[in-house]
Amino acid sequence: IKLLLHSSKKTYRFIVMTTGFTENDVILNPIKTINTLANTSTNIESLLNSFQHLMTPYLSHVPLLDQSADYKNKLVYIRGMIQNISDPILYSSTVSIKHTATTEVRTIPVMYGDSYTPPESWNILETSGATVAKHANESTLINCTPVPNETQWCKLEWLKQQNTLTQPIQVVAFTNTSQLLINHVYLFYGVISDENSTETLHCLFFKEVTLESPLNRGNFDTSKTFLLKIREKLFDQLLFCVAGDKLAAEYLLFNLISRNYARFDVTQLGKFSLNLIHVASNTSQLISFLLPQLLERFLFLPLSLSHLNEKPFLPKKDYSSEQLITGCLQLVDSTFILIDETKMENGRLTAAGVAALAALTELINAQCVYYDFTYHRLPFNTDTPILVLTEGDKSLLPATAVVPLLPSGHPSYRPELTKSDLEDIRKYLTIVRTMDYNLDIELQEKVQEDWVEMRKEDKQLTADDLTRLLTTARYLSLSRGDCHLLKETWDEIKLFERERMSRLKCVK
């Protein structure tokens, strides 16, 4: 079909390829469509690639799997996190059938169901072992779950867009399975073909999705002036939570927008965990109330004895069922963790409690969780900002920065936030967290010169102190909408660190 579009200057010609398949063929009768495509090729990869090509124009029309509706043999999709991937299993990708009257033989793909019943007047041909082996392929069974620790507002936004999974489901994938990774989030398009349940999705196509805010940021003002305005509203909220301590509020803001932007062996650039000490119980309550309203994913860990001793922290392989039993530290990236040590009481940690503390320490130091496979531990890298609240002088856990809380007059009331303010803050946090950032040559020389002078004044300063200075300077810049470090920002962050260290000396 040739379409001619005329303008005053040029003529544009588009050639539209017709396939003979309609939207209804793809969405309402995907199995029939695949069977028709199989007349030209029974190779599974090329067959699914052909179907994906047909499906692409209609992706936005494919319905989300609603497990209360009848979607048997229809194309649906789900959005979820891969919780476990089982070992590949062999299956027969095709079956040959013969017409009883005409003796015509056809080869039919059968990877999208648990069983196959031939049409009337057709019989399944018996095949030799060699033929079965020729048509044998590998499939992979995946346990897919709703994205863990999504906050209530985030879930509601995804539901509005019909883009979330409400309960676990099994997915069978047939091609490109090496691209699938545990703890990553994907859209799976496929067919529910089980006769008695809707628990297994036979995947025809998948793609990984990014974990950004469900809010539309297309019309969000990213000018520095507007970002500073939103920063001020967020800062006032944080300031209220930390009883008017401006230094603590600044470091808490850095913590909220931190992310691991690069990883080299055991070094994570951008990592910024924060420990607030001398925290009163009401401060803990205020922070744990505010943050889930602002963040997409939030995990609250009250560090009580019962929580440490009894709650499963690390995922563990169950070899009897060949399943990975999840733990609370099986997370998707950008999940913010609040660890509340003010809930700690006197008592004895069991072996499980000691292991839980060790797992949290490894997570903070290396941004890595070691899954328990009984005979060995398998590391899974993660990107999780962590905030630890401590009532006393010292935490049980390490941190990039420790800030003693110094209340300076608690505001009498929390600054009011409108619905629009909340949405702006949520978008602001996502935007500044992912902005590009550069350290110009001129500022690099300034940093080196200042570091030499700082080392002359204090011989105990280490490379970790320089890393923390550069990391906090990065987040102070980004929080203000600056994509590169300014001299005044560098000077300001040095003052922040000097005040923080001064407070710590008073504690010691």
Coordinates of C-alpha atoms in Angstrom, one line a residue:
I1 CA 0.0 0.0 0.0
K2 CA 1.5 3.3 -1.0
L3 CA 0.5 6.4 0.9
L4 CA 1.4 9.8 -0.6
L5 CA 1.6 12.8 1.7
H6 CA 1.9 16.1 -0.1
S7 CA 3.3 19.3 1.3
S8 CA 4.3 22.6 -0.4
K9 CA 8.0 21.6 -0.6
K10 CA 8.3 17.8 -0.6
T11 CA 6.4 14.6 -1.3
Y12 CA 6.9 11.9 1.3
R13 CA 6.3 8.3 0.3
F14 CA 5.8 5.6 2.9
I15 CA 5.6 1.9 2.0
V16 CA 3.3 0.1 4.5
M17 CA 3.9 -3.6 4.6
T18 CA 0.7 -5.7 4.9
T19 CA 0.9 -8.9 6.8
G20 CA -2.6 -10.2 6.5
F21 CA -3.0 -10.3 10.3
T22 CA -5.3 -7.9 12.2
E23 CA -5.1 -6.6 15.8
N24 CA -7.7 -9.2 16.8
D25 CA -5.6 -12.0 15.3
V26 CA -2.6 -10.9 17.4
I27 CA -4.4 -10.2 20.7
L28 CA -7.5 -12.4 20.7
N29 CA -6.1 -15.4 18.7
P30 CA -2.3 -15.5 19.2
I31 CA -2.1 -19.3 19.1
K32 CA -3.9 -19.5 15.8
T33 CA -1.7 -16.7 14.4
I34 CA 1.5 -18.5 15.6
N35 CA 0.2 -21.7 14.0
T36 CA -0.2 -19.9 10.7
L37 CA 3.3 -18.4 10.9
A38 CA 4.6 -21.9 11.6
N39 CA 3.6 -22.8 8.0
T40 CA 6.8 -20.9 6.9
S41 CA 9.1 -21.7 9.8
T42 CA 9.0 -23.9 12.9
N43 CA 12.2 -22.6 14.3
I44 CA 11.1 -21.3 17.7
E45 CA 13.4 -18.2 17.8
S46 CA 12.4 -17.0 14.3
L47 CA 8.8 -17.9 14.9
L48 CA 8.6 -15.8 18.1
N49 CA 10.6 -13.0 16.4
S50 CA 8.0 -12.9 13.6
F51 CA 5.1 -12.8 16.2
Q52 CA 6.9 -10.0 18.1
H53 CA 7.1 -8.0 14.9
L54 CA 3.4 -8.5 14.4
M55 CA 2.7 -7.6 18.0
T56 CA 4.8 -4.4 18.2
P57 CA 2.2 -2.0 16.8
Y58 CA -0.4 -3.3 19.2
L59 CA 1.6 -3.4 22.5
S60 CA -0.3 -0.5 24.0
H61 CA -3.6 -2.4 23.4
V62 CA -2.5 -5.7 25.0
P63 CA -4.5 -6.0 28.3
L64 CA -2.9 -6.5 31.7
L65 CA -3.5 -9.9 33.1
D66 CA -6.5 -9.7 35.4
Q67 CA -6.7 -13.0 37.2
S68 CA -10.4 -12.6 37.8
A69 CA -11.1 -12.4 34.0
D70 CA -11.0 -15.1 31.4
Y71 CA -7.9 -14.6 29.3
K72 CA -7.3 -18.2 28.3
N73 CA -5.5 -18.4 24.9
K74 CA -5.5 -14.6 24.6
L75 CA -2.5 -12.3 24.6
V76 CA -1.9 -10.6 28.0
Y77 CA 1.0 -9.0 29.8
I78 CA 2.3 -8.6 33.3
R79 CA 4.9 -6.4 35.0
G80 CA 6.8 -8.0 37.8
M81 CA 10.1 -8.8 39.4
I82 CA 11.9 -12.1 38.7
Q83 CA 12.2 -13.7 42.2
N84 CA 13.6 -17.1 41.0
I85 CA 14.8 -18.7 37.8
S86 CA 14.8 -22.5 37.7
D87 CA 17.2 -24.7 35.7
P88 CA 16.3 -25.0 32.0
I89 CA 14.1 -28.0 31.1
L90 CA 13.7 -29.8 27.7
Y91 CA 10.4 -29.8 25.9
S92 CA 9.1 -30.7 22.5
S93 CA 8.6 -27.5 20.6
T94 CA 6.5 -29.0 17.8
V95 CA 4.2 -31.9 17.2
S96 CA 3.3 -33.5 13.8
I97 CA -0.4 -34.2 13.1
K98 CA -2.0 -36.1 10.2
H99 CA -5.4 -35.6 8.6
T100 CA -7.4 -38.9 8.8
A101 CA -9.0 -38.4 5.3
T102 CA -6.4 -36.5 3.2
T103 CA -3.3 -37.9 5.0
E104 CA -2.0 -34.3 5.0
V105 CA 0.8 -33.8 7.6
R106 CA 1.3 -30.6 9.5
T107 CA 3.9 -29.5 12.0
I108 CA 2.4 -27.4 14.9
P109 CA 4.2 -25.4 17.5
V110 CA 3.1 -26.4 21.0
M111 CA 5.4 -24.4 23.4
Y112 CA 2.5 -22.2 24.6
G113 CA 0.6 -24.8 26.5
D114 CA 0.9 -27.7 28.9
S115 CA -0.9 -30.1 26.6
Y116 CA -2.1 -30.2 23.0
T117 CA -5.3 -31.6 21.6
P118 CA -5.4 -31.8 17.8
P119 CA -8.4 -30.5 15.8
E120 CA -11.2 -32.8 14.8
S121 CA -10.2 -35.3 12.0
W122 CA -6.5 -34.9 12.9
N123 CA -4.3 -37.3 14.8
I124 CA -0.9 -36.9 16.4
L125 CA 1.8 -38.8 14.6
E126 CA 4.0 -41.1 16.7
T127 CA 7.6 -39.9 16.4
S128 CA 10.9 -41.6 16.9
G129 CA 13.4 -40.7 19.5
A130 CA 15.6 -39.0 16.9
T131 CA 12.7 -36.9 15.7
V132 CA 11.8 -35.9 19.2
A133 CA 15.4 -34.9 19.9
K134 CA 15.5 -32.9 16.7
H135 CA 12.6 -30.7 17.9
A136 CA 13.6 -30.5 21.5
N137 CA 14.3 -27.1 22.9
E138 CA 15.0 -25.6 26.3
S139 CA 12.5 -23.6 28.3
T140 CA 12.9 -21.8 31.6
L141 CA 10.5 -21.6 34.5
I142 CA 10.4 -18.2 36.2
N143 CA 8.8 -17.1 39.5
C144 CA 7.5 -13.6 39.0
T145 CA 6.2 -11.5 41.8
P146 CA 4.9 -8.0 42.3
V147 CA 7.7 -5.5 42.8
P148 CA 8.5 -5.8 46.5
N149 CA 8.3 -2.8 48.9
E150 CA 6.5 -0.5 46.5
T151 CA 4.9 2.3 48.5
Q152 CA 1.1 2.7 48.6
W153 CA 1.0 5.7 46.4
C154 CA 3.3 4.1 43.8
K155 CA 1.1 0.9 43.7
L156 CA -2.0 3.1 43.1
E157 CA -0.3 5.0 40.3
W158 CA 0.8 1.8 38.5
L159 CA -2.8 0.4 39.0
K160 CA -4.2 3.5 37.3
Q161 CA -2.0 2.7 34.4
Q162 CA -2.9 -1.0 34.4
N163 CA 0.8 -1.8 34.9
T164 CA 1.3 -3.9 37.9
L165 CA 1.1 -7.5 39.1
T166 CA -1.1 -8.2 42.1
Q167 CA 0.1 -11.7 43.0
P168 CA 2.9 -14.1 42.1
I169 CA 2.7 -16.0 38.8
Q170 CA 4.9 -18.5 37.0
V171 CA 6.3 -17.6 33.6
V172 CA 7.7 -20.0 31.0
A173 CA 10.2 -18.4 28.7
F174 CA 11.5 -20.0 25.5
T175 CA 14.1 -17.7 23.9
N176 CA 16.8 -15.3 25.0
T177 CA 16.5 -16.5 28.6
S178 CA 20.2 -15.7 29.3
Q179 CA 19.1 -12.0 29.3
L180 CA 16.8 -12.6 32.3
L181 CA 18.2 -11.6 35.7
I182 CA 16.9 -12.2 39.2
N183 CA 15.6 -9.1 41.0
H184 CA 15.1 -7.2 37.7
V185 CA 11.7 -6.0 36.6
Y186 CA 10.2 -7.0 33.2
L187 CA 7.1 -6.8 31.1
F188 CA 6.2 -10.3 30.0
Y189 CA 3.8 -10.7 27.1
G190 CA 2.3 -14.2 26.6
V191 CA -0.6 -16.6 26.7
I192 CA -2.5 -18.1 29.6
S193 CA -3.3 -21.5 28.3
D194 CA -3.7 -23.7 31.3
E195 CA -7.0 -25.5 31.4
N196 CA -7.7 -25.2 35.1
S197 CA -5.8 -22.2 36.3
T198 CA -4.2 -18.9 35.3
E199 CA -1.0 -19.4 37.2
T200 CA 1.4 -19.9 34.3
L201 CA 2.1 -17.4 31.5
H202 CA 3.7 -18.8 28.4
C203 CA 5.9 -16.0 27.4
L204 CA 6.1 -14.9 23.7
F205 CA 8.1 -11.7 24.3
F206 CA 9.6 -9.8 27.2
K207 CA 11.5 -6.6 27.8
E208 CA 13.2 -5.1 30.9
V209 CA 11.7 -2.0 32.3
T210 CA 13.4 0.8 34.3
L211 CA 12.4 1.5 37.9
E212 CA 11.5 5.1 37.7
S213 CA 8.5 6.9 39.0
P214 CA 5.1 6.0 37.6
L215 CA 4.3 9.7 37.5
N216 CA 4.5 11.5 34.1
R217 CA 7.5 13.8 34.1
G218 CA 7.0 15.0 30.5
N219 CA 5.8 18.5 31.5
F220 CA 7.9 18.8 34.6
D221 CA 9.9 22.1 34.8
T222 CA 13.6 21.1 35.2
S223 CA 14.9 24.6 35.4
K224 CA 17.3 25.3 38.3
T225 CA 14.9 27.9 39.6
F226 CA 12.0 25.5 39.9
L227 CA 14.2 22.7 41.2
L228 CA 15.4 25.0 44.0
K229 CA 11.8 25.8 44.8
I230 CA 10.9 22.1 45.2
R231 CA 14.1 21.5 47.1
E232 CA 13.1 24.1 49.6
K233 CA 9.7 22.4 50.2
L234 CA 11.3 19.0 50.7
F235 CA 14.0 20.5 52.9
D236 CA 11.4 22.0 55.2
Q237 CA 9.7 18.6 55.6
L238 CA 13.1 17.0 56.5
L239 CA 13.9 19.8 58.8
F240 CA 10.7 19.2 60.7
C241 CA 11.5 15.5 61.1
V242 CA 15.0 16.2 62.5
A243 CA 13.9 18.9 65.0
G244 CA 15.3 21.8 63.1
D245 CA 18.8 20.4 62.6
K246 CA 19.8 21.9 59.3
L247 CA 23.0 19.9 58.9
A248 CA 21.1 16.6 59.5
A249 CA 18.4 17.7 57.0
E250 CA 21.1 18.3 54.4
Y251 CA 22.7 14.9 54.8
L252 CA 19.3 13.2 54.9
L253 CA 18.6 14.9 51.5
F254 CA 21.9 13.6 50.1
N255 CA 20.9 10.1 51.4
L256 CA 17.5 10.3 49.6
I257 CA 19.0 11.1 46.2
S258 CA 22.0 8.8 46.4
R259 CA 22.7 6.0 43.9
N260 CA 25.6 3.8 42.8
Y261 CA 26.4 5.3 39.5
A262 CA 29.5 3.1 38.9
R263 CA 31.0 -0.1 40.3
F264 CA 34.6 -1.2 40.1
D265 CA 35.4 -4.5 41.7
V266 CA 34.5 -3.9 45.4
T267 CA 34.2 -0.1 45.0
Q268 CA 30.8 1.6 44.5
L269 CA 30.9 5.2 43.4
G270 CA 28.0 7.2 44.6
K271 CA 27.2 5.0 47.6
F272 CA 26.0 7.1 50.5
S273 CA 24.6 5.4 53.6
L274 CA 23.7 7.7 56.6
N275 CA 23.6 7.1 60.3
L276 CA 21.8 9.6 62.5
I277 CA 22.6 9.2 66.1
H278 CA 21.1 10.7 69.3
V279 CA 17.7 10.1 67.6
A280 CA 14.5 10.4 69.8
S281 CA 11.6 8.0 69.2
N282 CA 9.4 10.8 67.8
T283 CA 12.1 11.6 65.2
S284 CA 12.1 8.0 64.1
Q285 CA 8.3 8.1 63.8
L286 CA 8.3 11.3 61.8
I287 CA 10.9 10.1 59.3
S288 CA 9.3 6.7 58.9
F289 CA 5.9 8.4 58.2
L290 CA 7.3 10.9 55.7
L291 CA 9.6 8.9 53.5
P292 CA 7.0 6.4 52.1
Q293 CA 5.0 9.3 50.9
L294 CA 7.9 10.5 48.8
L295 CA 9.6 7.4 47.6
E296 CA 8.6 4.6 45.1
R297 CA 10.1 1.7 47.1
F298 CA 10.7 1.8 50.8
L299 CA 11.7 -1.0 53.3
F300 CA 11.3 -0.3 57.0
L301 CA 13.5 -2.6 59.3
P302 CA 12.9 -2.1 63.0
L303 CA 16.0 -3.6 64.5
S304 CA 14.3 -5.4 67.4
L305 CA 15.6 -8.6 68.8
S306 CA 12.6 -10.6 67.6
H307 CA 13.0 -9.1 64.1
L308 CA 16.7 -10.0 63.9
N309 CA 16.3 -13.4 65.4
E310 CA 13.1 -14.6 63.6
K311 CA 12.8 -12.7 60.3
P312 CA 14.4 -14.3 57.2
F313 CA 16.8 -11.7 55.8
L314 CA 18.7 -13.7 53.1
P315 CA 17.1 -15.6 50.3
K316 CA 17.8 -19.3 50.6
K317 CA 17.7 -22.1 48.1
D318 CA 15.4 -25.0 49.0
Y319 CA 16.8 -28.0 47.0
S320 CA 13.8 -30.2 47.8
S321 CA 11.5 -27.9 45.9
E322 CA 14.2 -26.3 43.7
Q323 CA 12.8 -22.9 44.8
L324 CA 14.6 -19.8 46.1
I325 CA 12.9 -18.9 49.3
T326 CA 12.8 -15.1 49.5
G327 CA 14.1 -13.0 52.3
C328 CA 13.5 -9.3 53.2
L329 CA 16.9 -8.4 51.5
Q330 CA 15.8 -9.7 48.1
L331 CA 15.3 -6.2 46.6
V332 CA 15.1 -4.4 43.3
D333 CA 17.5 -1.5 42.8
S334 CA 16.6 2.0 44.3
T335 CA 14.8 0.5 47.2
F336 CA 15.3 2.8 50.2
I337 CA 16.0 1.0 53.5
L338 CA 15.3 2.6 56.9
I339 CA 16.9 0.7 59.7
D340 CA 15.5 1.8 63.1
E341 CA 17.8 0.9 65.9
T342 CA 15.7 2.8 68.4
K343 CA 13.5 -0.3 68.5
M344 CA 16.4 -2.4 70.0
E345 CA 16.0 -3.8 73.4
N346 CA 18.2 -5.8 75.9
G347 CA 18.5 -9.5 75.1
R348 CA 20.5 -12.1 73.3
L349 CA 21.0 -12.5 69.6
T350 CA 20.7 -16.0 68.2
A351 CA 22.9 -17.3 65.5
A352 CA 20.2 -16.2 63.0
G353 CA 20.3 -12.7 64.5
V354 CA 24.1 -12.4 64.2
A355 CA 23.8 -13.6 60.6
A356 CA 21.2 -10.9 59.9
L357 CA 23.4 -8.2 61.3
A358 CA 26.3 -9.5 59.2
A359 CA 24.1 -9.4 56.1
L360 CA 23.1 -5.8 56.8
T361 CA 26.8 -4.9 57.3
E362 CA 27.8 -6.5 54.0
L363 CA 24.9 -4.7 52.3
I364 CA 26.0 -1.3 53.6
N365 CA 29.7 -1.8 52.9
A366 CA 29.6 -3.6 49.6
Q367 CA 26.1 -2.9 48.3
C368 CA 25.8 -6.7 47.9
V369 CA 23.6 -9.4 49.3
Y370 CA 24.9 -13.0 49.5
Y371 CA 22.2 -15.5 48.9
D372 CA 22.3 -18.8 50.8
F373 CA 22.8 -21.8 48.5
T374 CA 23.7 -24.1 51.5
Y375 CA 27.0 -25.2 50.0
H376 CA 28.1 -21.8 48.9
R377 CA 27.1 -18.1 48.9
L378 CA 26.2 -16.3 45.7
P379 CA 26.6 -12.5 45.6
F380 CA 23.9 -10.3 44.1
N381 CA 24.9 -6.6 43.6
T382 CA 22.3 -4.0 44.6
D383 CA 21.8 -0.3 44.7
T384 CA 20.0 0.6 47.9
P385 CA 20.3 3.9 49.9
I386 CA 20.3 3.1 53.6
L387 CA 19.4 5.2 56.6
V388 CA 20.2 4.0 60.1
L389 CA 18.6 5.7 63.1
T390 CA 20.4 5.2 66.4
E391 CA 19.3 6.4 69.9
G392 CA 22.7 6.2 71.5
D393 CA 26.2 7.3 70.6
K394 CA 27.1 4.4 68.3
S395 CA 25.4 2.1 65.8
L396 CA 25.7 -1.6 65.4
L397 CA 26.2 -0.9 61.7
P398 CA 28.7 1.0 59.5
A399 CA 27.8 4.1 57.5
T400 CA 29.3 6.4 54.9
A401 CA 28.5 9.4 57.2
V402 CA 27.5 9.6 60.9
V403 CA 25.7 12.7 62.0
P404 CA 24.9 13.4 65.6
L405 CA 21.5 15.0 65.8
L406 CA 21.5 18.4 67.3
P407 CA 18.0 19.7 67.7
S408 CA 17.7 23.5 67.3
G409 CA 14.1 24.1 68.1
H410 CA 11.5 21.8 66.7
P411 CA 9.0 23.6 64.3
S412 CA 5.6 23.8 66.0
Y413 CA 3.9 22.2 63.0
R414 CA 4.7 20.3 59.9
P415 CA 4.7 22.5 56.7
E416 CA 1.6 21.7 54.7
L417 CA 2.1 19.9 51.4
T418 CA -0.6 19.9 48.7
K419 CA -1.2 17.0 46.4
S420 CA 0.6 19.0 43.7
D421 CA 3.6 19.6 46.1
L422 CA 3.8 15.9 46.8
E423 CA 3.9 15.0 43.1
D424 CA 6.5 17.7 42.4
I425 CA 8.7 16.4 45.2
R426 CA 8.4 12.8 43.9
K427 CA 9.4 13.9 40.4
Y428 CA 12.2 16.0 41.8
L429 CA 13.7 13.1 43.7
T430 CA 13.7 10.9 40.5
I431 CA 15.1 13.6 38.3
V432 CA 18.0 14.9 40.5
R433 CA 18.9 11.2 41.3
T434 CA 19.5 10.4 37.7
M435 CA 21.0 13.7 36.4
D436 CA 24.4 13.7 34.7
Y437 CA 27.2 15.2 36.8
N438 CA 30.7 16.3 35.9
L439 CA 33.7 17.5 37.8
D440 CA 35.4 20.1 35.6
I441 CA 39.3 20.2 35.3
E442 CA 39.5 23.5 37.1
L443 CA 37.5 22.2 40.1
Q444 CA 39.6 19.0 40.1
E445 CA 42.7 21.0 40.6
K446 CA 41.0 23.0 43.3
V447 CA 39.9 19.9 45.1
Q448 CA 43.5 18.4 44.9
E449 CA 45.0 21.6 46.3
D450 CA 42.5 21.8 49.2
W451 CA 43.0 18.1 50.0
V452 CA 46.7 18.6 50.3
E453 CA 46.1 21.5 52.8
M454 CA 43.5 19.5 54.7
R455 CA 46.0 16.6 55.1
K456 CA 48.6 19.0 56.4
E457 CA 46.2 20.1 59.1
D458 CA 44.9 16.6 60.0
K459 CA 47.2 13.6 59.3
Q460 CA 44.5 11.2 60.2
L461 CA 42.4 12.0 57.1
T462 CA 42.2 9.0 54.7
A463 CA 41.1 8.4 51.1
D464 CA 37.6 7.5 52.5
D465 CA 37.3 11.1 53.8
L466 CA 38.1 12.5 50.4
T467 CA 35.6 10.1 48.8
R468 CA 32.9 11.3 51.2
L469 CA 33.7 14.9 50.4
L470 CA 33.4 14.4 46.7
T471 CA 30.2 12.3 47.1
T472 CA 28.5 14.8 49.3
A473 CA 29.6 17.6 47.0
R474 CA 28.0 15.7 44.1
Y475 CA 24.7 15.4 45.9
L476 CA 24.6 19.0 47.1
S477 CA 25.2 20.1 43.5
L478 CA 22.5 17.8 42.1
S479 CA 20.0 18.7 44.7
R480 CA 20.3 22.3 43.6
G481 CA 19.9 21.4 39.9
D482 CA 23.6 21.8 39.1
C483 CA 25.2 19.2 36.7
H484 CA 28.7 20.2 37.7
L485 CA 30.5 21.2 40.9
L486 CA 30.7 25.0 41.6
K487 CA 33.5 26.5 43.8
E488 CA 31.0 27.8 46.3
T489 CA 29.4 24.4 46.6
W490 CA 32.8 22.8 47.2
D491 CA 33.5 25.4 49.9
E492 CA 30.1 24.8 51.5
I493 CA 30.5 21.1 51.6
K494 CA 33.8 21.4 53.4
L495 CA 32.1 23.5 56.0
F496 CA 29.4 20.8 56.3
E497 CA 32.0 18.1 56.9
R498 CA 34.0 20.3 59.3
E499 CA 30.8 20.8 61.4
R500 CA 29.9 17.1 61.2
M501 CA 33.4 16.0 62.4
S502 CA 33.3 18.6 65.2
R503 CA 30.1 17.1 66.5
L504 CA 31.6 13.6 66.4
K505 CA 34.6 14.7 68.4
C506 CA 32.2 15.9 71.1
V507 CA 30.5 12.5 71.1
K508 CA 33.8 10.7 71.5

